[in-house]
Tab-separated table of N, CA and C in Angstrom:
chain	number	residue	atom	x	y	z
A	1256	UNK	N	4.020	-15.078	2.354
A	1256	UNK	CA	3.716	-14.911	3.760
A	1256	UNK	C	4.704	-13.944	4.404
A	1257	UNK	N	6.096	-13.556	4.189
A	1257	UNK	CA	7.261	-13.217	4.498
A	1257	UNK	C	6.761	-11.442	4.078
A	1258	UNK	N	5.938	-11.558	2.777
A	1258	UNK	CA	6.035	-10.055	2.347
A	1258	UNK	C	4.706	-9.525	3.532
A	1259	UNK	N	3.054	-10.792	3.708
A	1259	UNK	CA	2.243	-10.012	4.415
A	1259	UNK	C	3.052	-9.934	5.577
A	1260	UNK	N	3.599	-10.218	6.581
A	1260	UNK	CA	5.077	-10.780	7.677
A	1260	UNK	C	4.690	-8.436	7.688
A	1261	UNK	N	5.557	-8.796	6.776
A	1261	UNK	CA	6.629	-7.210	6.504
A	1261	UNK	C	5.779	-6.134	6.473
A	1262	UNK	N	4.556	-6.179	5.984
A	1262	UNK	CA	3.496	-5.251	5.935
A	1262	UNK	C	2.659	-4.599	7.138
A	1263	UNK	N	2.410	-6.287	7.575
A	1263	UNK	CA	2.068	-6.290	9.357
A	1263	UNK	C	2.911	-5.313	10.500
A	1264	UNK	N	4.059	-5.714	10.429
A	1264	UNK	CA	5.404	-5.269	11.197
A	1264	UNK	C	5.371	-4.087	11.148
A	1265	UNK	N	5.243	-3.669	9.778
A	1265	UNK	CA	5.590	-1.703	9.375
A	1265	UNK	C	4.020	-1.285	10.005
A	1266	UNK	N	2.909	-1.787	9.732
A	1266	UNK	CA	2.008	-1.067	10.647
A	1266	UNK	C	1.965	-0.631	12.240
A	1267	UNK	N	2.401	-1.793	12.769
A	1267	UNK	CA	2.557	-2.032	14.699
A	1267	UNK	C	3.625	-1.463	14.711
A	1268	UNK	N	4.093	-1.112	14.096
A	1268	UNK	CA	5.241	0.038	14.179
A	1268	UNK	C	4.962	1.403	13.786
A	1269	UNK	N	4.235	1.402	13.323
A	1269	UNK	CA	3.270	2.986	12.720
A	1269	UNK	C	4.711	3.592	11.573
A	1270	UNK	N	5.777	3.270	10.981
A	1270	UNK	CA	6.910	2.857	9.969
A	1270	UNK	C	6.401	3.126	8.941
A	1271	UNK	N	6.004	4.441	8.267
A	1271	UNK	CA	5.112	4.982	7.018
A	1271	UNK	C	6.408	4.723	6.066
A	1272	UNK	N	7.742	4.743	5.860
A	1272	UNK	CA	8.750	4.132	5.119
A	1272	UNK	C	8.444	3.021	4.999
A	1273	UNK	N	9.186	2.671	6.188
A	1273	UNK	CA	8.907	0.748	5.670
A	1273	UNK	C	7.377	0.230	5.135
A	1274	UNK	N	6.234	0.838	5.677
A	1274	UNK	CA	4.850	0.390	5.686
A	1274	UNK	C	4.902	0.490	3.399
A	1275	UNK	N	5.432	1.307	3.133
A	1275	UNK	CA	5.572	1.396	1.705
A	1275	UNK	C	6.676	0.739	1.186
A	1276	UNK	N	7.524	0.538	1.229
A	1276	UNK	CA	8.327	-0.841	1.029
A	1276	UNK	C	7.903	-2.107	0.837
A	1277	UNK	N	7.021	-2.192	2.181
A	1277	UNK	CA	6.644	-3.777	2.194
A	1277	UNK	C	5.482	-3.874	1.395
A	1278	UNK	N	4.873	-2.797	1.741
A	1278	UNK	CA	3.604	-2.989	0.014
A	1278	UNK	C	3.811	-3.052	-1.029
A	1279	UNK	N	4.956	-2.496	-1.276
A	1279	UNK	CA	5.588	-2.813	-2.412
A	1279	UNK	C	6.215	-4.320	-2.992
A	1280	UNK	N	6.467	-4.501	-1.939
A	1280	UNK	CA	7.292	-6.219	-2.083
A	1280	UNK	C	5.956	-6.805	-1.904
A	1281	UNK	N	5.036	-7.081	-1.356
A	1281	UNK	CA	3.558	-7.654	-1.582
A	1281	UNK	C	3.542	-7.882	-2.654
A	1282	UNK	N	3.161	-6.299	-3.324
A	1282	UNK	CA	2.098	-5.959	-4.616
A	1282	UNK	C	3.412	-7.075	-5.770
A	1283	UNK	N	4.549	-7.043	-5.428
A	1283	UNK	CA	5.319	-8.042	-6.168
A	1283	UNK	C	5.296	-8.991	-6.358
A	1284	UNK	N	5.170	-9.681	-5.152
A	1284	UNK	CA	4.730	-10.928	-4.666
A	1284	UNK	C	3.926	-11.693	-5.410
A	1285	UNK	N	2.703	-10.533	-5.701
A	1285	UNK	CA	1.449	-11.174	-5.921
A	1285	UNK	C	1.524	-11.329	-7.704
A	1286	UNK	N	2.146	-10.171	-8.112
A	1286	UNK	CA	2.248	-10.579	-9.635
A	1286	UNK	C	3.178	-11.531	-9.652
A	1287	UNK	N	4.175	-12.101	-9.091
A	1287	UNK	CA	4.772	-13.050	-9.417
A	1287	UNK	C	3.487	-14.495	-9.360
A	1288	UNK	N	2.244	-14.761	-7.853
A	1288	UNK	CA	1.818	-15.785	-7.865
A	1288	UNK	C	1.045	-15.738	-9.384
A	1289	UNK	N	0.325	-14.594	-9.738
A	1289	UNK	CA	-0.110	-14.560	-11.066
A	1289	UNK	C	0.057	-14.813	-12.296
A	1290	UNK	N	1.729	-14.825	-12.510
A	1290	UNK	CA	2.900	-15.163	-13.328
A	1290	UNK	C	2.644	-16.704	-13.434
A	1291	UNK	N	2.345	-17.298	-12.398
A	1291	UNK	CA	2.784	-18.567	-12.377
A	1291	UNK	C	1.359	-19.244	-12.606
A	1292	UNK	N	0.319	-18.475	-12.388
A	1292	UNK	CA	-0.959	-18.856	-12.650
A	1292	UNK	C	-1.209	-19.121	-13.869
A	1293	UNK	N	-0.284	-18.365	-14.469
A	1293	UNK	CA	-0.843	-17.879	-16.167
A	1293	UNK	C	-0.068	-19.738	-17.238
A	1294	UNK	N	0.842	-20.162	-16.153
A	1294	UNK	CA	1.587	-21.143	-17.161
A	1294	UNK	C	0.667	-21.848	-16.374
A	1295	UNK	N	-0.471	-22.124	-15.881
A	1295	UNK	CA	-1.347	-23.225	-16.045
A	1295	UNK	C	-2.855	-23.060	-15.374
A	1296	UNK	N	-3.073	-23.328	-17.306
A	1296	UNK	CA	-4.572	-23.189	-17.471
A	1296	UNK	C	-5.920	-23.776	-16.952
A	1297	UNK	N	-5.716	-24.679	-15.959
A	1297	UNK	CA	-6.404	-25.113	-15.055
A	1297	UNK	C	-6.881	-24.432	-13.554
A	1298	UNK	N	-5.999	-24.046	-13.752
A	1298	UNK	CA	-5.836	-23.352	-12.082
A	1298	UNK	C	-6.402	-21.794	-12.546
A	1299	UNK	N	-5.874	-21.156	-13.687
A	1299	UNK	CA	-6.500	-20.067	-14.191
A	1299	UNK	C	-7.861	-20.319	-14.280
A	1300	UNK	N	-8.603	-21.031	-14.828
A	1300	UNK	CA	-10.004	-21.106	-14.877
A	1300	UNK	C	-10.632	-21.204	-13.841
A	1301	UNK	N	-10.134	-21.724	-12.711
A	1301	UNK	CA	-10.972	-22.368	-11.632
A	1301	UNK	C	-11.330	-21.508	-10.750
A	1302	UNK	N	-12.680	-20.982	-10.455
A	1302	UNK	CA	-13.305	-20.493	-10.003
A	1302	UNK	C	-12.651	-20.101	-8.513
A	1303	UNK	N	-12.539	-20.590	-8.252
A	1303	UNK	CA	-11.581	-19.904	-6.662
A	1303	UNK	C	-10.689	-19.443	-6.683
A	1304	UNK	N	-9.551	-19.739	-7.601
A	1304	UNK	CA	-8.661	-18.520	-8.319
A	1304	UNK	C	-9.024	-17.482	-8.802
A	1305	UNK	N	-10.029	-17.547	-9.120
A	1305	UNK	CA	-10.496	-15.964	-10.417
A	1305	UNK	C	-11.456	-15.392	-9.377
A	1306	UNK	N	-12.047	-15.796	-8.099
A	1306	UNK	CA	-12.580	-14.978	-7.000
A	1306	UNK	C	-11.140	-14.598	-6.449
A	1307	UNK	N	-10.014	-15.278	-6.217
A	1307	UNK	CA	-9.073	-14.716	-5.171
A	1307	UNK	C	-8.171	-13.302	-6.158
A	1308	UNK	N	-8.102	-13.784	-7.299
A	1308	UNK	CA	-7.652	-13.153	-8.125
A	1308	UNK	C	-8.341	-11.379	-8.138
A	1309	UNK	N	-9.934	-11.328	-8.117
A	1309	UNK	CA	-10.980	-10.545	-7.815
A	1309	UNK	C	-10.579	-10.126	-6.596
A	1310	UNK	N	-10.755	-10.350	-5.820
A	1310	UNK	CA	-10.387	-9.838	-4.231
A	1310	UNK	C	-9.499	-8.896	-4.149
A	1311	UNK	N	-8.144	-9.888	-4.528
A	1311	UNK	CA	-6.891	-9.146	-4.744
A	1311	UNK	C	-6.741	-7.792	-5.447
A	1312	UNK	N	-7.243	-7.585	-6.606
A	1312	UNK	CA	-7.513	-6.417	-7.578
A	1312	UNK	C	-8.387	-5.241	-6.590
A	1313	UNK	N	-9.488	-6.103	-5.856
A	1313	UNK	CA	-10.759	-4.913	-5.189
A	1313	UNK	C	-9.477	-4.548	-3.983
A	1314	UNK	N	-8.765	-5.289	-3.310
A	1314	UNK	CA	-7.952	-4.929	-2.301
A	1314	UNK	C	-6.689	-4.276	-2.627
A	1315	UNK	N	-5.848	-4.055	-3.766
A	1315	UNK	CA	-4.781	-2.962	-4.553
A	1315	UNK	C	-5.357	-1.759	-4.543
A	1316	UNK	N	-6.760	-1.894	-5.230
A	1316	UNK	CA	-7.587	-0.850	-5.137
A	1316	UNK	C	-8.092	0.306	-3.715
A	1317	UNK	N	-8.499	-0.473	-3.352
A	1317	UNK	CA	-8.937	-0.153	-2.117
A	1317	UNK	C	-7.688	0.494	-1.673
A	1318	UNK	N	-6.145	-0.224	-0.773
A	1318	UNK	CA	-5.162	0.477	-0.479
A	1318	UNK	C	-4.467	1.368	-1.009
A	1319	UNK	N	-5.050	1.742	-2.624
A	1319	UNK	CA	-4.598	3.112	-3.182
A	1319	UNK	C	-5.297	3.793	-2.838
A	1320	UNK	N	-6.872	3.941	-2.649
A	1320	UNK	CA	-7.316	4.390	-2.161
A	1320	UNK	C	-7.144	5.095	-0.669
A	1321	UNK	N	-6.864	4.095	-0.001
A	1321	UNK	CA	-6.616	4.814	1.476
A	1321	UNK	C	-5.251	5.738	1.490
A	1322	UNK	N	-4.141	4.905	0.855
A	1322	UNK	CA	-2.954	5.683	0.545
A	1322	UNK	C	-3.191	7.295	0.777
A	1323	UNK	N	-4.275	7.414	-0.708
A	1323	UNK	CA	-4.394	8.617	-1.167
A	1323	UNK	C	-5.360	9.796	0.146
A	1324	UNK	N	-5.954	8.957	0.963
A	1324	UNK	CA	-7.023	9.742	1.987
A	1324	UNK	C	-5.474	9.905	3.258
A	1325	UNK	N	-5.093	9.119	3.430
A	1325	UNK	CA	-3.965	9.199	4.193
A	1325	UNK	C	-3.256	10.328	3.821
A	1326	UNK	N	-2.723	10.830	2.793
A	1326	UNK	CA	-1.988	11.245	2.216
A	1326	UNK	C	-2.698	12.890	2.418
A	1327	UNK	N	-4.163	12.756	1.916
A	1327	UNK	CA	-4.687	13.956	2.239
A	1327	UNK	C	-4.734	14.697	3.383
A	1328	UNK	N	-5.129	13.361	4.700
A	1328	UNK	CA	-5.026	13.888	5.815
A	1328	UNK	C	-3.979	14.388	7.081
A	1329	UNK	N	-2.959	13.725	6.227
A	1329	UNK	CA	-0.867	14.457	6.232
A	1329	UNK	C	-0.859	15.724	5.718
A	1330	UNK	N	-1.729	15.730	4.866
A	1330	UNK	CA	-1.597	17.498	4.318
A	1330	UNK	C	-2.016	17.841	4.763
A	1331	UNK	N	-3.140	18.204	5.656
A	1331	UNK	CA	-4.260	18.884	6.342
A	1331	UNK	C	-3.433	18.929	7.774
A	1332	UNK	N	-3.082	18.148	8.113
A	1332	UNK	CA	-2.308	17.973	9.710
A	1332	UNK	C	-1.355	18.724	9.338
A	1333	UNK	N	-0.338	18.943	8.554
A	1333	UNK	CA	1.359	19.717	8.224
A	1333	UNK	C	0.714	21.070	8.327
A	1334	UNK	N	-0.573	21.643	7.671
A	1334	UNK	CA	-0.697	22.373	7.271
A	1334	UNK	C	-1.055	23.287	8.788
A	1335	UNK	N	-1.975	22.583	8.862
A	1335	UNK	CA	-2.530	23.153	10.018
A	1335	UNK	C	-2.185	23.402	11.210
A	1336	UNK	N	-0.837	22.780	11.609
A	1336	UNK	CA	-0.217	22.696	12.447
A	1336	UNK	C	0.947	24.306	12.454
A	1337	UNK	N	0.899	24.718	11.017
A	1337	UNK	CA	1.698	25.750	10.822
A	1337	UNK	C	0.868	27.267	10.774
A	1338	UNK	N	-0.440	26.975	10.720
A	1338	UNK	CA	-1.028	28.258	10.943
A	1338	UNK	C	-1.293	28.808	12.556
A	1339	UNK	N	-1.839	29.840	12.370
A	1339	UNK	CA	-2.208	30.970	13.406
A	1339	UNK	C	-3.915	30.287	13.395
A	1340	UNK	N	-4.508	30.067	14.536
A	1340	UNK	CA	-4.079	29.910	15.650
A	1340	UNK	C	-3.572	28.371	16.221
A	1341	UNK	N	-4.062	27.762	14.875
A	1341	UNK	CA	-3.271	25.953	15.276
A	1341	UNK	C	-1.867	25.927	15.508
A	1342	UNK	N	-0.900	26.471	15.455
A	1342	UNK	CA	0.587	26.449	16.015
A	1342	UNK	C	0.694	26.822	17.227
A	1343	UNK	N	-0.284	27.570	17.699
A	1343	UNK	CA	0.203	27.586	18.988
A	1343	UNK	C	-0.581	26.474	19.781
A	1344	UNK	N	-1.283	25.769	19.663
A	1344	UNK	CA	-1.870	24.475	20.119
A	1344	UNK	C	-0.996	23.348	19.856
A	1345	UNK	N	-0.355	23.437	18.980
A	1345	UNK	CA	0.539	22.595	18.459
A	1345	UNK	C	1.967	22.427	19.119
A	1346	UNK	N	2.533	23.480	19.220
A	1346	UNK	CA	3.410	24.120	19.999
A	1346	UNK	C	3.424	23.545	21.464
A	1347	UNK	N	2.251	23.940	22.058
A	1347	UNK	CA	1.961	23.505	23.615
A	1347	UNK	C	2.046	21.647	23.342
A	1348	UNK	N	1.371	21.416	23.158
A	1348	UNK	CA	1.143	19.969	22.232
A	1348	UNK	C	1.588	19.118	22.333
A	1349	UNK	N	2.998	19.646	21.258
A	1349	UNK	CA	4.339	18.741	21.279
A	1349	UNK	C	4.175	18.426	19.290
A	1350	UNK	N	3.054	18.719	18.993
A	1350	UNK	CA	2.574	17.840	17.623
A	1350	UNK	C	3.644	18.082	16.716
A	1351	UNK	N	3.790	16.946	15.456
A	1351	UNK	CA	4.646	16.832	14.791
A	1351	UNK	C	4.579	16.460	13.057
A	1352	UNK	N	4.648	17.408	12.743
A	1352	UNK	CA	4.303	17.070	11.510
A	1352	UNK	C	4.708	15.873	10.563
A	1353	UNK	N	3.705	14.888	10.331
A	1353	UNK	CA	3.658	13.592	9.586
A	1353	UNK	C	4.226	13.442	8.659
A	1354	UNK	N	4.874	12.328	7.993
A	1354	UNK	CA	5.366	12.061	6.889
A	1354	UNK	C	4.336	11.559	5.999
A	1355	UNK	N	4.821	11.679	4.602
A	1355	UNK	CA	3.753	11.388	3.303
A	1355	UNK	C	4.060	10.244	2.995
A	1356	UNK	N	3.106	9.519	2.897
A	1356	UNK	CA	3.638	7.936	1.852
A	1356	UNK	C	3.820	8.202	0.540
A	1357	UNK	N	5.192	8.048	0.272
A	1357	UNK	CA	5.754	8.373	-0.772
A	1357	UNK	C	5.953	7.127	-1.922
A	1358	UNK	N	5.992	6.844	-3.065
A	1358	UNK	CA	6.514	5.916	-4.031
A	1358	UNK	C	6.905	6.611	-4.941
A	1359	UNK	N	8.032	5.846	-5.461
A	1359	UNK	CA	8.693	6.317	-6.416
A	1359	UNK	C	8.040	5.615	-7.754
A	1360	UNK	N	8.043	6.096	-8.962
A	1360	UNK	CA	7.293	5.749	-10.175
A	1360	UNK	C	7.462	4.219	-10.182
A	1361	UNK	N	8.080	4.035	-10.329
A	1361	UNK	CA	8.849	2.381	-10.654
A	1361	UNK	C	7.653	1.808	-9.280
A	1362	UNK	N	7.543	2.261	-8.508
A	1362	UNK	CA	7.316	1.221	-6.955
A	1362	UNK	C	5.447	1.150	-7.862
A	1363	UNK	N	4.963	2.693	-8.492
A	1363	UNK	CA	3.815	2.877	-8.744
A	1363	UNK	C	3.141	1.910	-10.133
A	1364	UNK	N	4.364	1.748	-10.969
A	1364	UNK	CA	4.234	1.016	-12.464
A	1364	UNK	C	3.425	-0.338	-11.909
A	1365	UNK	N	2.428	-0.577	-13.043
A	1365	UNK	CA	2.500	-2.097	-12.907
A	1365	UNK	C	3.410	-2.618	-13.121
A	1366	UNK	N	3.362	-4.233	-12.413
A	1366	UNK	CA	3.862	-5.333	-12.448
A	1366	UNK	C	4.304	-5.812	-14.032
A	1367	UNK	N	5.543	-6.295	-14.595
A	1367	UNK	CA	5.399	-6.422	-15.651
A	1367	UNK	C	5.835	-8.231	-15.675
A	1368	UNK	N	5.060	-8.755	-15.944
A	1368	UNK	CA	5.042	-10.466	-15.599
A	1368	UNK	C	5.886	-11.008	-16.469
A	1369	UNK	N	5.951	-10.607	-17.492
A	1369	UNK	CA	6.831	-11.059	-18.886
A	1369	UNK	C	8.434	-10.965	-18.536
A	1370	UNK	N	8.755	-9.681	-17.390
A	1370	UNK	CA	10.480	-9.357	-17.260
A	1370	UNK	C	10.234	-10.687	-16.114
A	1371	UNK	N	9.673	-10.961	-14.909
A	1371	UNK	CA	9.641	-11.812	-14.239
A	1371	UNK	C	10.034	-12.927	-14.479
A	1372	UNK	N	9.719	-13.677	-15.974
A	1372	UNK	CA	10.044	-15.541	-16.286
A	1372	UNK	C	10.405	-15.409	-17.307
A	1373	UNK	N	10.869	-14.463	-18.142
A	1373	UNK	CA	11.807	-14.041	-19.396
A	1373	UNK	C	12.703	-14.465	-19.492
């Protein structure tokens, strides 16, 4: 709850650093509840786990996804903001060229569940 907490926060803050941080500590989060799923086989089978489990996967997905449209549309704004005749609109403006959501490889790796309870 502490990591969605952190995720929330970096949005209402518009915090494209922190907003990747705390997804990061999420996406951790969540392989750890998975970790713990796996030492019992009851709860693994049970149908409302393996839908939430589903969800979860369509929703990693999905926010790489947007990441990546985000990411596109930071390039298109930097860019455009530096040409003839968009700089001088820009200029008058005030506009400011956006930061990229960045991760570092490690933040990008899967989860490795085994270093977790090793």
């Amino acid at each position: 709850m502490k990591a969605r907490a952190a995720v929330h926060d970096a949005q209402q803050k518009g915090d494209v650093g922190a907003l990747g941080m705390a997804e990061s500590g999420l996406r951790l989060r969540l392989g750890q509840l998975f970790a713990v799923a796996e030492a019992y086989p009851d709860l693994k089978a049970n149908e409302s786990f393996q839908h939430l489990q589903n969800r979860i996967s369509g929703l990693e997905n999905s926010i790489a996804d947007r990441r990546e449209f985000y990411n596109a549309a930071v390039n298109a704004n930097n860019v455009r903001i530096e040409q003839f005749p968009d700089l001088i609109i820009a200029g008058a403006f005030g506009f400011k060229p956006a930061e990229l959501l960045e991760f570092s490889e490690a933040e990008k790796a899967d989860v490795d569940l085994g270093s977790l309870f090793g």
